[in-house]
C-alpha cells in the first residue's frame, strides 16, 4: 500500500463512509434546523431590544445594555454548558438542542441589538424631526424613515456576525446533540476510523462555504463609501 | 423553588471557595492559551494579508480557497478533526498542539481578512510615495502601509481578539484544563452549578471592559459612515 | 548645452491592456533645466512622468537618469529612486507621521542615517520649504499648501538630481497655489533640474526653459515658453492653449 492509499483507507474509507453517511445526513438536517431557529429568534429578539431601547426609558436601557454586554462577553460554550448542566440544579432540564438554541439565540440577540442600535443612532436626528414634523407617529417614523436607512447600514456586520454564530451550532455536540459534529464524532468512536469526521468536515463545508461566499458578496454589495 | 434553594444551587459561596484553587489554575491556563493563540493568529493573518496583495492568479485563488475553507469550518470541528482524526494518520498531538494548530488555521483566516481590508483601505498613493523615495516594497509595507492599515481596522482587530479569547473555551472539549474545563470538573464533583456560575463571572469580569470599549468604537465607526 | 543630460528617455511606449498611452516619447532634460509638460487629460503626460522613476513600467524604450539605465535588470531601482524626487498631485503624505517623520523616513531607512542626523537633515529640508515651525505637526493639521510643501521637502531631503512634479497644485485651493509655486521657483534658482506636469501657465512662462505639448501619447510640439504660448505651430496646441487661457 502506498502512503496515499493508506491515508485514503483511513480518512476516506468507502465502507465506513457508506455506513455513516445516513447519520451525517441526519446530523446535517439537524444542524440546518438549529441554525435557522437561532437566526430567526436571535435576530428578532435583537431587533426588538433595539426598538425598546429607542424608546429611551432609562432603567430599561441600562438593563438592555447589561444583558447585551453579558452575552457579548461570555463564551457561547460557557452559556450552553451553564444551561445544560446548570439548570437541572434548579429543577429544570433543557435538552441539549434547546440549550444550544437558547444560548446561541441569546448571543446573536446581543450582537444584533448592538448592531441594530448603532444603525438606528447613525440616522441623523434631522430625519426624525423632519418625519415627525410631517405628522408621522413615532412608530411610523421608525418603520418608514429610520429603519430602512438603518438596516442598509447594518446588513454587512449583521451578516458576518450571524454566520459566525450559526457556526457555533457545532458546540451542540458537547451537550450530546447528534448534529453534524456529534454524529461524526460518535461515528469515529464506533468505527475506529476517522472517515466520519472527514464526512462531517465536508458537510460543514457544503453548508457554510456558500454562506461565507454570500457574506463576502454582501460586504462588497453594501460596501460603505469611505 | 425558593430563593434559598436557588442560591444554594447556583451561588453557593462555600462551594465556590472550595473550587477556587482549580478555577484559578483554569484561569491561568486560559490566559496562557490566549497568549499563545492570539499572536499565532496575528502572524498567520499578517502572512495571509500580505499574500493577498499579490495579484497573480496562482496566489489569489488558492489563497481565497484557503481563507474561505477555514472561515467555513466551525473552529470546534477543526479542533476535533485535528485532535481525534490526526492520530489515525500517525500524528498523535497533545491537546495544546491540536489547539495551537486549529486556532492558527481558524483565527489566522479571520485576522487575515481583517488586515486585508485594512491594507486595501490605504490609498495606493501611499505605497507610490514611499517607493518614489527609494523604500523597498517591504519597507514601504512595514513603515507606511501597515501602520495605517492596522489603525483603520483597529476595532475589528480588537473585536476578533475578544472572540478568540472567548473561543479558547472550546479547548475544554479536548480536555485542556482551561477555565471552563476546570469549572465542569468542579461541577461534576460537587453536583452543584456554582463553579460554572463562578467561571462565567470570571469571564465576564475579564472581558467586560473590552466589550464596553468596542461598543464605543463601533458606534463611532458606524455613525461616522452614515 | 554641453553637459551630459540628467534625464534621457528614448522611444518610450506604455500599454495599459489594449490602451496605448505612450506612443514613442523622447524626453531629454539637461542639468539645471526646467522642462514643463502640458497637454489635455489623458494625453499621457502623467504616465510619462511616472515612467521616469519606474512607478510605471514602460512597455518599450529606454530611460537613463543621471547615467543609470532604469530599465536594466541589474539596476537597483530603490537606489536609483533616491536620485529622483517626486511630488504627487494628492501629496501622499503619510498621515500617521509628523511632517518631520515624513521627511526623515527615507533618510533613515534608505540612506541608513542615524535618527539624529536624519532629523537634522530633515529640518534643513523643511526650512527650505519654510515650514520649520511645522515639523511636529501631522498632515491633518496642515493646510493643503503646507502639505504639498512638506511633500517637496520629503523629496529634496534625499538630495535628488532631478525632481518630478505631477500636477503639484491642481488639488489646491487657489489661494494656496502661490506658496507652492514660490518654493518651486526657489528650487529652480538653486539649480535643481525639474520636470513639471502642470496647468500653471503663468509659472511656465516665468520659470520654464522649455515647454512640451503632449497629446494622444505623443509630444506634438516643443519649444520655449514664448514659442509655445505665443506662437504655437500646431493646430492642436493652439486649441489647447486657447482653451486653457479662457479659464
XYZ file of C-alpha atoms in Angstrom:
699
model
C 0.000 0.000 0.000
C 1.349 3.420 -0.869
C 1.187 6.188 1.666
C -1.676 7.754 -0.191
C -3.645 4.529 -0.226
C -3.092 4.122 3.491
C -4.201 7.717 4.020
C -7.286 7.236 1.846
C -8.068 3.970 3.593
C -8.292 5.679 6.934
C -9.657 9.135 6.066
C -11.778 8.315 3.025
C -12.732 4.729 3.669
C -15.624 3.884 1.334
C -17.122 1.190 3.534
C -17.143 3.349 6.640
C -18.405 6.300 4.628
C -21.340 4.302 3.300
C -22.193 3.139 6.783
C -22.134 6.534 8.453
C -23.324 8.790 5.657
C -27.002 8.464 6.667
C -26.108 9.528 10.221
C -24.187 12.529 8.917
C -27.116 13.442 6.662
C -29.425 13.339 9.665
C -26.932 15.500 11.538
C -26.862 17.884 8.591
C -30.628 18.313 8.780
C -30.474 18.907 12.495
C -27.707 21.498 12.077
C -29.714 23.364 9.438
C -32.885 23.392 11.565
C -30.961 24.515 14.644
C -29.136 27.247 12.705
C -32.351 28.578 11.148
C -34.125 28.653 14.510
C -31.211 30.567 16.030
C -31.114 33.084 13.187
C -34.849 33.772 13.383
C -35.160 34.067 17.144
C -31.793 35.792 17.668
C -32.358 38.481 15.044
C -35.973 39.045 16.091
C -35.033 39.388 19.748
C -32.134 41.687 18.874
C -34.341 43.946 16.758
C -36.978 44.012 19.478
C -34.427 45.031 22.115
C -33.062 47.787 19.847
C -36.567 49.128 19.281
C -37.325 49.096 23.004
C -34.034 50.898 23.591
C -35.025 53.631 21.139
C -37.987 54.485 23.423
C -35.368 55.930 25.747
C -36.591 54.630 29.117
C -33.511 54.966 31.301
C -33.647 51.953 33.695
C -34.855 49.728 30.850
C -31.925 50.828 28.682
C -29.422 50.073 31.412
C -30.866 46.599 31.706
C -30.662 46.078 27.940
C -27.071 47.301 27.833
C -26.160 44.949 30.667
C -27.767 41.918 29.015
C -26.117 42.754 25.695
C -22.702 43.193 27.322
C -23.159 39.971 29.263
C -23.742 37.841 26.185
C -21.003 39.578 24.232
C -18.505 38.847 26.996
C -19.444 35.223 27.766
C -18.113 32.450 25.532
C -21.112 30.743 23.855
C -19.915 27.345 25.066
C -19.988 28.599 28.652
C -23.613 29.676 28.211
C -24.559 26.331 26.651
C -22.861 24.366 29.433
C -24.440 26.556 32.090
C -27.922 25.999 30.657
C -27.490 22.283 30.055
C -25.578 21.232 33.175
C -26.621 24.030 35.487
C -30.381 24.317 35.099
C -31.129 20.801 36.381
C -29.927 22.055 39.770
C -32.912 24.408 39.643
C -35.181 21.503 38.813
C -35.315 22.434 35.124
C -33.998 20.129 32.440
C -33.416 21.616 28.990
C -32.457 19.236 26.205
C -29.075 19.714 24.535
C -30.856 21.006 21.465
C -32.899 23.519 23.452
C -29.867 24.628 25.485
C -27.846 25.302 22.350
C -30.738 27.047 20.643
C -31.395 29.285 23.635
C -27.736 30.054 24.311
C -26.848 30.947 20.728
C -30.088 32.894 20.286
C -29.161 34.995 23.312
C -25.657 35.564 21.937
C -26.952 36.522 18.497
C -29.591 38.713 20.129
C -26.854 40.626 21.965
C -24.742 41.231 18.867
C -27.775 42.023 16.722
C -29.132 44.523 19.250
C -25.780 46.289 19.314
C -25.623 46.465 15.518
C -29.276 47.495 15.051
C -28.889 50.143 17.719
C -25.764 51.534 16.094
C -27.691 51.606 12.824
C -30.624 53.465 14.370
C -28.399 56.060 16.037
C -26.494 56.556 12.793
C -29.618 58.051 11.215
C -29.324 61.810 11.801
C -31.684 63.462 14.263
C -32.938 65.691 11.449
C -34.552 62.639 9.850
C -36.643 62.053 12.971
C -37.548 65.700 13.225
C -38.493 66.006 9.572
C -40.684 62.913 9.710
C -42.369 63.883 12.965
C -42.946 67.422 11.653
C -44.994 65.977 8.779
C -47.274 64.309 11.282
C -45.843 60.760 11.221
C -46.118 58.958 14.537
C -43.106 57.573 16.404
C -43.789 54.087 15.061
C -44.389 55.313 11.511
C -41.171 57.314 11.595
C -39.284 54.258 12.791
C -40.976 51.994 10.248
C -40.777 54.147 7.122
C -37.898 56.529 7.674
C -35.375 55.325 10.216
C -35.304 51.546 9.882
C -34.906 51.467 6.089
C -31.815 53.662 6.390
C -30.506 51.858 9.461
C -30.906 48.362 8.078
C -28.975 49.073 4.894
C -26.058 50.153 7.043
C -26.262 47.186 9.364
C -26.522 44.403 6.808
C -22.800 43.666 6.304
C -21.817 43.426 10.002
C -25.052 41.616 10.803
C -24.483 39.043 8.065
C -20.951 38.296 9.225
C -21.954 38.025 12.849
C -24.909 35.780 12.063
C -22.683 33.460 10.052
C -20.122 33.296 12.856
C -22.743 32.489 15.481
C -24.612 29.860 13.446
C -21.269 28.080 13.023
C -21.481 27.715 16.805
C -24.133 25.028 16.270
C -21.178 22.617 16.294
C -20.902 23.362 20.015
C -24.128 21.399 20.483
C -22.064 18.228 20.138
C -20.665 18.990 23.591
C -24.145 18.569 25.072
C -24.772 15.330 23.189
C -26.785 16.664 20.258
C -26.353 14.454 17.201
C -25.850 17.313 14.810
C -23.075 17.002 12.199
C -20.113 17.066 14.555
C -21.868 14.974 17.212
C -22.815 12.319 14.659
C -19.328 12.365 13.140
C -17.552 12.103 16.456
C -19.771 9.224 17.553
C -19.070 7.543 14.228
C -15.324 7.713 14.833
C -15.662 6.070 18.240
C -17.771 3.240 16.830
C -15.796 2.558 13.674
C -12.278 3.342 14.899
C -11.831 5.171 11.641
C -11.723 8.957 11.060
C -13.779 8.842 7.862
C -16.959 10.060 9.626
C -15.012 13.162 10.702
C -13.903 13.757 7.118
C -17.537 13.454 6.048
C -18.553 15.812 8.831
C -15.977 18.401 7.811
C -17.134 18.109 4.200
C -20.746 18.516 5.324
C -19.833 21.744 7.113
C -18.013 22.994 4.022
C -21.038 22.176 1.855
C -23.234 24.075 4.285
C -21.064 27.068 5.108
C -18.897 27.790 2.052
C -21.915 29.172 0.162
C -22.795 31.158 3.271
C -19.264 32.578 3.577
C -19.201 33.455 -0.109
C -22.613 35.082 0.293
C -21.223 37.086 3.223
C -18.327 38.242 1.072
C -20.757 39.294 -1.646
C -22.941 41.192 0.821
C -19.894 43.014 2.099
C -18.991 44.352 -1.343
C -22.598 44.924 -2.368
C -23.343 47.101 0.645
C -19.837 48.465 0.977
C -19.624 51.800 2.686
C -18.042 54.522 0.700
C -15.053 55.623 2.672
C -38.032 26.884 44.146
C -37.262 29.322 46.899
C -34.550 31.955 46.726
C -32.537 29.985 49.289
C -32.643 26.860 47.161
C -31.618 28.847 44.108
C -28.731 30.453 45.966
C -27.600 27.071 47.259
C -27.582 25.591 43.761
C -26.075 28.484 41.813
C -24.422 30.943 44.169
C -23.086 28.612 46.819
C -20.157 30.570 48.226
C -18.925 27.590 50.192
C -18.571 25.508 47.025
C -17.142 28.420 45.067
C -14.487 28.845 47.729
C -13.663 25.153 47.627
C -13.438 25.184 43.852
C -11.469 28.398 43.670
C -7.956 26.851 43.549
C -8.696 24.784 40.472
C -10.672 27.641 38.909
C -7.617 29.851 39.337
C -5.494 27.169 37.707
C -8.007 27.106 34.859
C -7.894 30.876 34.528
C -4.097 30.794 34.296
C -4.347 28.198 31.533
C -6.945 30.301 29.701
C -4.663 33.324 29.851
C -1.624 31.337 28.708
C -3.691 29.809 25.930
C -4.809 33.273 24.794
C -1.221 34.491 24.872
C -0.348 31.594 22.582
C -3.188 31.649 20.072
C -3.685 35.402 19.601
C -0.090 36.078 18.432
C -0.222 32.882 16.385
C -3.394 34.034 14.655
C -1.961 37.512 14.094
C 1.165 36.099 12.476
C -0.910 33.806 10.258
C -3.264 36.655 9.395
C -0.426 39.019 8.519
C 1.089 36.451 6.174
C -2.299 35.876 4.501
C -2.961 39.623 4.205
C 0.449 40.265 2.662
C -0.074 37.386 0.237
C -3.418 38.904 -0.734
C -1.581 41.939 -2.139
C -0.083 39.632 -4.769
C -2.422 39.835 -7.732
C -1.166 36.736 -9.504
C -3.991 34.197 -10.070
C -1.755 31.339 -8.889
C -1.587 33.059 -5.498
C -5.001 34.674 -5.489
C -7.289 31.698 -5.985
C -5.622 29.194 -3.641
C -5.450 31.949 -1.036
C -9.159 32.690 -1.343
C -9.986 28.958 -1.144
C -7.793 28.632 1.969
C -9.351 31.585 3.735
C -12.933 30.627 2.871
C -12.399 26.991 3.890
C -11.137 27.907 7.324
C -13.803 30.544 7.775
C -16.473 27.996 6.801
C -15.323 25.225 9.151
C -16.553 25.771 12.709
C -13.455 26.007 14.923
C -14.632 23.132 17.102
C -14.911 20.888 14.028
C -11.364 21.812 13.056
C -10.138 21.141 16.569
C -11.859 17.760 16.874
C -10.633 16.788 13.420
C -7.046 17.568 14.386
C -7.241 16.091 17.859
C -9.323 12.975 17.179
C -8.598 12.458 13.477
C -4.873 13.039 13.132
C -3.818 10.119 15.366
C -5.200 7.867 12.612
C -2.607 9.434 10.316
C 0.047 8.555 12.854
C 0.143 12.080 14.254
C -0.546 11.933 17.956
C -0.816 15.530 19.135
C -1.061 16.797 22.690
C -4.127 18.945 23.379
C -2.020 22.104 23.322
C -0.609 21.227 19.918
C -4.027 20.479 18.443
C -5.439 23.729 19.833
C -2.480 25.722 18.520
C -2.835 24.314 15.002
C -6.621 24.641 14.943
C -6.561 28.228 16.157
C -3.733 29.132 13.823
C -5.796 27.945 10.845
C -9.120 29.405 12.002
C -8.205 32.724 13.582
C -5.417 33.279 11.055
C -8.053 33.304 8.326
C -10.167 35.843 10.219
C -7.284 38.134 11.115
C -6.151 37.784 7.500
C -9.477 39.064 6.155
C -9.449 41.996 8.565
C -5.874 43.009 7.767
C -6.528 42.616 4.045
C -9.421 45.070 4.324
C -7.083 47.359 6.265
C -4.396 47.261 3.594
C -6.997 47.908 0.910
C -8.231 50.945 2.841
C -4.829 52.643 2.497
C -4.707 54.733 -0.692
C -2.379 53.494 -3.447
C -0.564 56.823 -3.397
C 0.965 55.948 -0.035
C 2.836 52.997 -1.491
C 3.832 55.049 -4.533
C 5.122 57.961 -2.482
C 7.151 55.604 -0.315
C 8.580 53.773 -3.327
C 9.424 57.075 -5.025
C 11.774 57.901 -2.165
C 13.625 54.628 -2.671
C 11.991 52.463 0.006
C 11.695 48.803 -0.964
C 8.262 47.182 -1.198
C 8.835 45.500 2.141
C 9.950 48.710 3.829
C 7.014 50.640 2.385
C 4.642 47.951 3.686
C 6.232 47.895 7.130
C 6.650 51.612 7.766
C 3.939 53.261 5.679
C 1.079 50.937 4.715
C 0.725 48.509 7.640
C 0.662 51.114 10.441
C -2.210 52.871 8.665
C -3.940 49.585 7.813
C -3.866 48.436 11.432
C -5.168 51.753 12.657
C -8.023 51.738 10.156
C -9.287 48.325 11.253
C -8.376 48.525 14.925
C -11.964 47.999 16.185
C -12.283 44.862 14.060
C -8.927 43.585 15.302
C -9.917 44.109 18.929
C -13.319 42.542 18.313
C -11.745 39.471 16.730
C -9.258 39.187 19.563
C -12.151 39.201 22.021
C -13.789 36.391 20.046
C -10.538 34.422 20.024
C -10.142 34.691 23.787
C -13.758 33.543 24.246
C -13.137 30.746 21.788
C -10.345 29.286 23.914
C -13.209 27.746 25.940
C -13.589 25.076 23.240
C -10.202 23.701 24.294
C -12.144 22.140 27.189
C -13.548 19.676 24.658
C -10.080 18.184 24.113
C -9.514 18.098 27.886
C -7.152 21.032 28.033
C -7.591 22.162 31.643
C -8.584 25.775 30.984
C -11.254 27.693 32.905
C -14.373 26.049 31.505
C -12.866 22.558 31.774
C -11.982 23.083 35.427
C -15.410 24.528 36.182
C -17.047 21.479 34.603
C -14.816 19.205 36.703
C -15.749 21.033 39.879
C -19.422 20.987 38.935
C -19.451 17.259 38.301
C -17.653 16.549 41.564
C -19.892 18.767 43.695
C -23.159 18.206 41.814
C -23.612 21.952 42.096
C -23.772 24.622 39.366
C -21.947 27.256 41.403
C -18.478 26.581 39.886
C -19.959 27.123 36.416
C -21.516 30.380 37.555
C -18.188 31.387 39.065
C -16.411 30.679 35.774
C -18.996 32.738 33.897
C -18.467 35.617 36.321
C -14.692 35.408 35.792
C -15.116 35.526 32.009
C -17.483 38.464 32.323
C -15.293 40.471 34.666
C -12.272 39.801 32.474
C -13.878 40.663 29.140
C -16.498 43.221 30.021
C -14.125 46.219 29.758
C -13.200 45.100 26.249
C -16.875 44.835 25.309
C -17.513 48.368 26.605
C -14.548 49.746 24.668
C -15.666 48.001 21.499
C -19.208 49.163 21.830
C -17.932 52.745 21.866
C -15.545 52.261 18.953
C -18.164 50.512 16.824
C -20.825 53.110 17.475
C -18.440 55.827 16.443
C -17.385 53.902 13.350
C -20.919 53.191 12.164
C -22.169 56.673 12.937
C -19.248 58.192 11.047
C -20.202 56.340 7.930
C -23.868 57.224 7.691
C 24.231 72.768 -23.734
C 27.319 70.675 -23.359
C 26.866 68.794 -20.080
C 25.530 65.273 -20.039
C 21.721 65.180 -19.829
C 20.238 64.206 -16.452
C 17.203 62.536 -17.990
C 17.363 60.758 -21.295
C 14.194 58.917 -22.264
C 14.008 57.484 -25.776
C 11.088 55.918 -27.626
C 9.050 55.278 -24.503
C 5.889 53.256 -25.054
C 3.291 52.298 -22.494
C 0.333 49.983 -22.910
C -2.415 49.500 -20.336
C -4.066 46.365 -21.656
C -5.310 47.368 -25.076
C -4.842 51.059 -24.350
C -1.767 52.618 -25.963
C -0.994 55.536 -23.674
C 2.545 56.466 -24.724
C 3.436 56.005 -28.370
C 7.138 56.587 -28.508
C 8.048 59.649 -26.484
C 11.524 61.188 -26.303
C 12.436 63.438 -23.415
C 15.920 64.775 -22.761
C 16.490 67.086 -19.815
C 19.801 68.835 -19.276
C 21.287 69.677 -15.937
C 19.605 72.686 -14.237
C 16.914 72.717 -16.871
C 13.200 73.096 -16.069
C 11.030 71.288 -18.560
C 7.313 71.888 -18.448
C 4.877 69.339 -19.830
C 1.348 70.380 -20.770
C -1.476 68.640 -22.540
C -5.116 67.606 -22.194
C -6.049 64.956 -19.624
C -5.416 61.506 -20.982
C -2.568 62.745 -23.169
C -0.108 60.547 -21.286
C 1.884 63.289 -19.549
C 1.453 61.876 -16.039
C 2.224 58.378 -17.274
C 5.434 59.668 -18.863
C 6.448 61.271 -15.594
C 5.712 58.079 -13.653
C 7.811 56.091 -16.120
C 10.789 58.327 -15.309
C 11.104 56.746 -11.841
C 9.546 53.459 -12.944
C 6.398 53.784 -10.843
C 5.003 52.677 -14.202
C 6.874 50.023 -16.101
C 7.400 51.250 -19.687
C 6.391 48.683 -22.315
C 9.289 49.678 -24.580
C 12.004 52.292 -24.903
C 14.975 53.321 -22.787
C 15.228 55.593 -19.774
C 18.553 56.769 -18.401
C 18.608 59.058 -15.381
C 21.890 60.519 -14.163
C 23.757 57.861 -16.096
C 21.749 54.963 -14.652
C 19.803 52.770 -17.037
C 16.493 52.417 -15.176
C 15.242 49.556 -17.326
C 18.360 47.441 -16.906
C 17.504 44.385 -14.841
C 20.701 44.771 -12.837
C 19.801 48.293 -11.733
C 18.791 48.575 -8.088
C 15.673 50.668 -8.616
C 15.456 51.702 -4.973
C 18.973 53.086 -5.113
C 18.162 54.915 -8.342
C 14.987 56.424 -6.941
C 16.929 58.305 -4.279
C 18.234 60.491 -7.074
C 14.769 61.132 -8.495
C 12.426 63.122 -6.276
C 8.707 63.005 -6.953
C 5.860 65.242 -5.875
C 2.299 63.990 -6.340
C -0.959 65.726 -7.112
C -2.537 64.321 -3.939
C 0.541 64.987 -1.728
C 0.510 61.377 -0.438
C 1.926 62.373 2.907
C 1.975 59.583 5.490
C -0.912 60.543 7.781
C 0.456 58.605 10.767
C 3.719 60.539 10.854
C 4.589 64.155 11.628
C 5.977 66.436 8.939
C 9.480 65.657 10.175
C 8.658 61.935 10.294
C 7.542 62.082 6.666
C 10.771 63.751 5.627
C 13.110 61.516 7.626
C 11.652 58.073 6.896
C 13.633 57.514 3.707
C 16.712 59.221 5.153
C 16.766 56.611 7.895
C 15.568 53.541 6.042
C 17.025 54.114 2.571
C 20.184 56.084 3.332
C 20.519 54.403 6.722
C 21.277 57.616 8.583
C 21.071 57.577 12.373
C 17.979 59.306 13.731
C 19.729 62.474 14.914
C 21.460 63.035 11.605
C 18.290 62.272 9.647
C 16.362 64.776 11.731
C 18.997 67.450 11.257
C 18.812 66.976 7.505
C 15.031 66.789 7.651
C 14.865 70.117 9.439
C 17.061 71.720 6.793
C 14.708 70.410 4.127
C 11.674 71.752 5.987
C 13.414 75.092 6.296
C 13.854 75.206 2.545
C 10.083 74.974 2.155
C 9.574 77.484 5.006
C 7.906 75.041 7.368
C 10.488 74.656 10.163
C 7.792 75.645 12.638
C 5.502 72.828 11.479
C 7.960 69.954 11.942
C 5.917 68.293 14.669
C 2.526 68.751 13.033
C 0.638 65.864 11.491
C -0.577 66.203 7.886
C -4.186 66.565 9.056
C -3.123 69.689 10.977
C -1.659 71.349 7.886
C -3.303 73.190 5.002
C -3.156 71.641 1.541
C -0.417 74.036 0.505
C 1.648 73.239 3.573
C 1.157 69.522 2.997
C 2.458 69.843 -0.541
C 5.489 71.764 0.680
C 6.207 69.002 3.203
C 5.973 66.552 0.299
C 8.534 68.648 -1.574
C 10.778 68.637 1.493
C 10.429 64.845 1.695
C 11.761 64.602 -1.839
C 14.568 67.189 -1.665
C 15.871 65.829 1.649
C 17.314 62.926 -0.330
C 19.244 65.467 -2.466
C 17.916 64.183 -5.753
C 19.499 65.000 -9.118
C 16.105 65.675 -10.650
C 12.639 66.449 -9.325
C 9.416 65.293 -10.955
C 6.241 67.250 -10.237
C 2.923 65.610 -11.145
C 0.310 68.391 -11.183
C 1.545 69.658 -7.813
C -1.001 72.452 -7.462
C -4.159 71.083 -9.061
C -5.583 69.705 -5.800
C -5.094 73.023 -4.018
C -7.451 75.889 -3.305
C -6.438 78.878 -5.469
C -5.132 80.945 -2.543
C -2.705 78.160 -1.565
C -1.136 77.701 -5.019
C 1.209 80.659 -4.699
C 3.168 79.285 -1.745
C 3.904 76.017 -3.517
C 4.932 77.737 -6.745
C 7.213 80.076 -4.780
C 9.009 77.090 -3.279
C 9.344 75.503 -6.705
C 10.821 78.697 -8.090
C 13.386 78.849 -5.286
C 14.348 75.264 -6.038
C 14.888 76.224 -9.629
C 17.011 79.192 -8.661
C 19.146 76.865 -6.557
C 19.843 74.946 -9.735
C 17.526 71.929 -9.378
C 16.730 70.029 -12.550
C 12.950 69.734 -12.801
C 10.249 68.140 -14.923
C 6.842 69.641 -14.191
C 3.449 68.438 -15.381
C 1.031 71.243 -14.645
C -1.557 73.672 -15.954
C 0.018 76.709 -14.265
C 0.777 78.659 -17.431
C 1.935 81.731 -15.563
C 4.558 79.711 -13.764
C 5.615 78.068 -17.030
C 6.054 81.438 -18.723
C 8.111 82.769 -15.832
C 10.269 79.774 -14.964
C 10.356 77.121 -17.702
C 13.275 76.706 -20.088
C 11.278 74.507 -22.390
C 7.635 73.540 -22.803
C 6.428 70.220 -24.252
C 2.902 69.854 -25.521
C 1.660 66.278 -25.416
C -1.478 64.875 -26.949
C -2.657 61.326 -27.513
C 0.566 59.726 -26.260
C 2.961 61.813 -28.372
C 4.969 65.003 -27.981
C 3.238 67.179 -30.547
C 5.349 70.264 -30.182
C 8.119 71.674 -28.019
C 9.884 74.980 -27.672
C 10.496 77.927 -25.389
C 7.509 79.205 -23.421
C 7.340 82.189 -25.775
C 7.093 79.927 -28.798
C 4.545 77.519 -27.363
C 2.288 80.075 -25.704
C 2.882 82.947 -28.102
C 3.090 81.286 -31.473
C 2.111 77.616 -31.409
C 2.614 75.987 -34.775
C 0.267 73.068 -34.361
C -3.481 73.295 -34.564
C -3.940 71.026 -31.535
C -1.505 73.082 -29.461
C -3.313 76.268 -30.390
C -6.701 74.793 -29.497
C -5.442 73.546 -26.130
C -3.755 76.814 -25.191
C -6.715 78.980 -26.093
C -8.910 76.634 -24.069
C -6.618 76.867 -21.050
C -6.363 80.619 -21.232
C -10.093 81.087 -21.293
C -10.194 79.643 -17.770
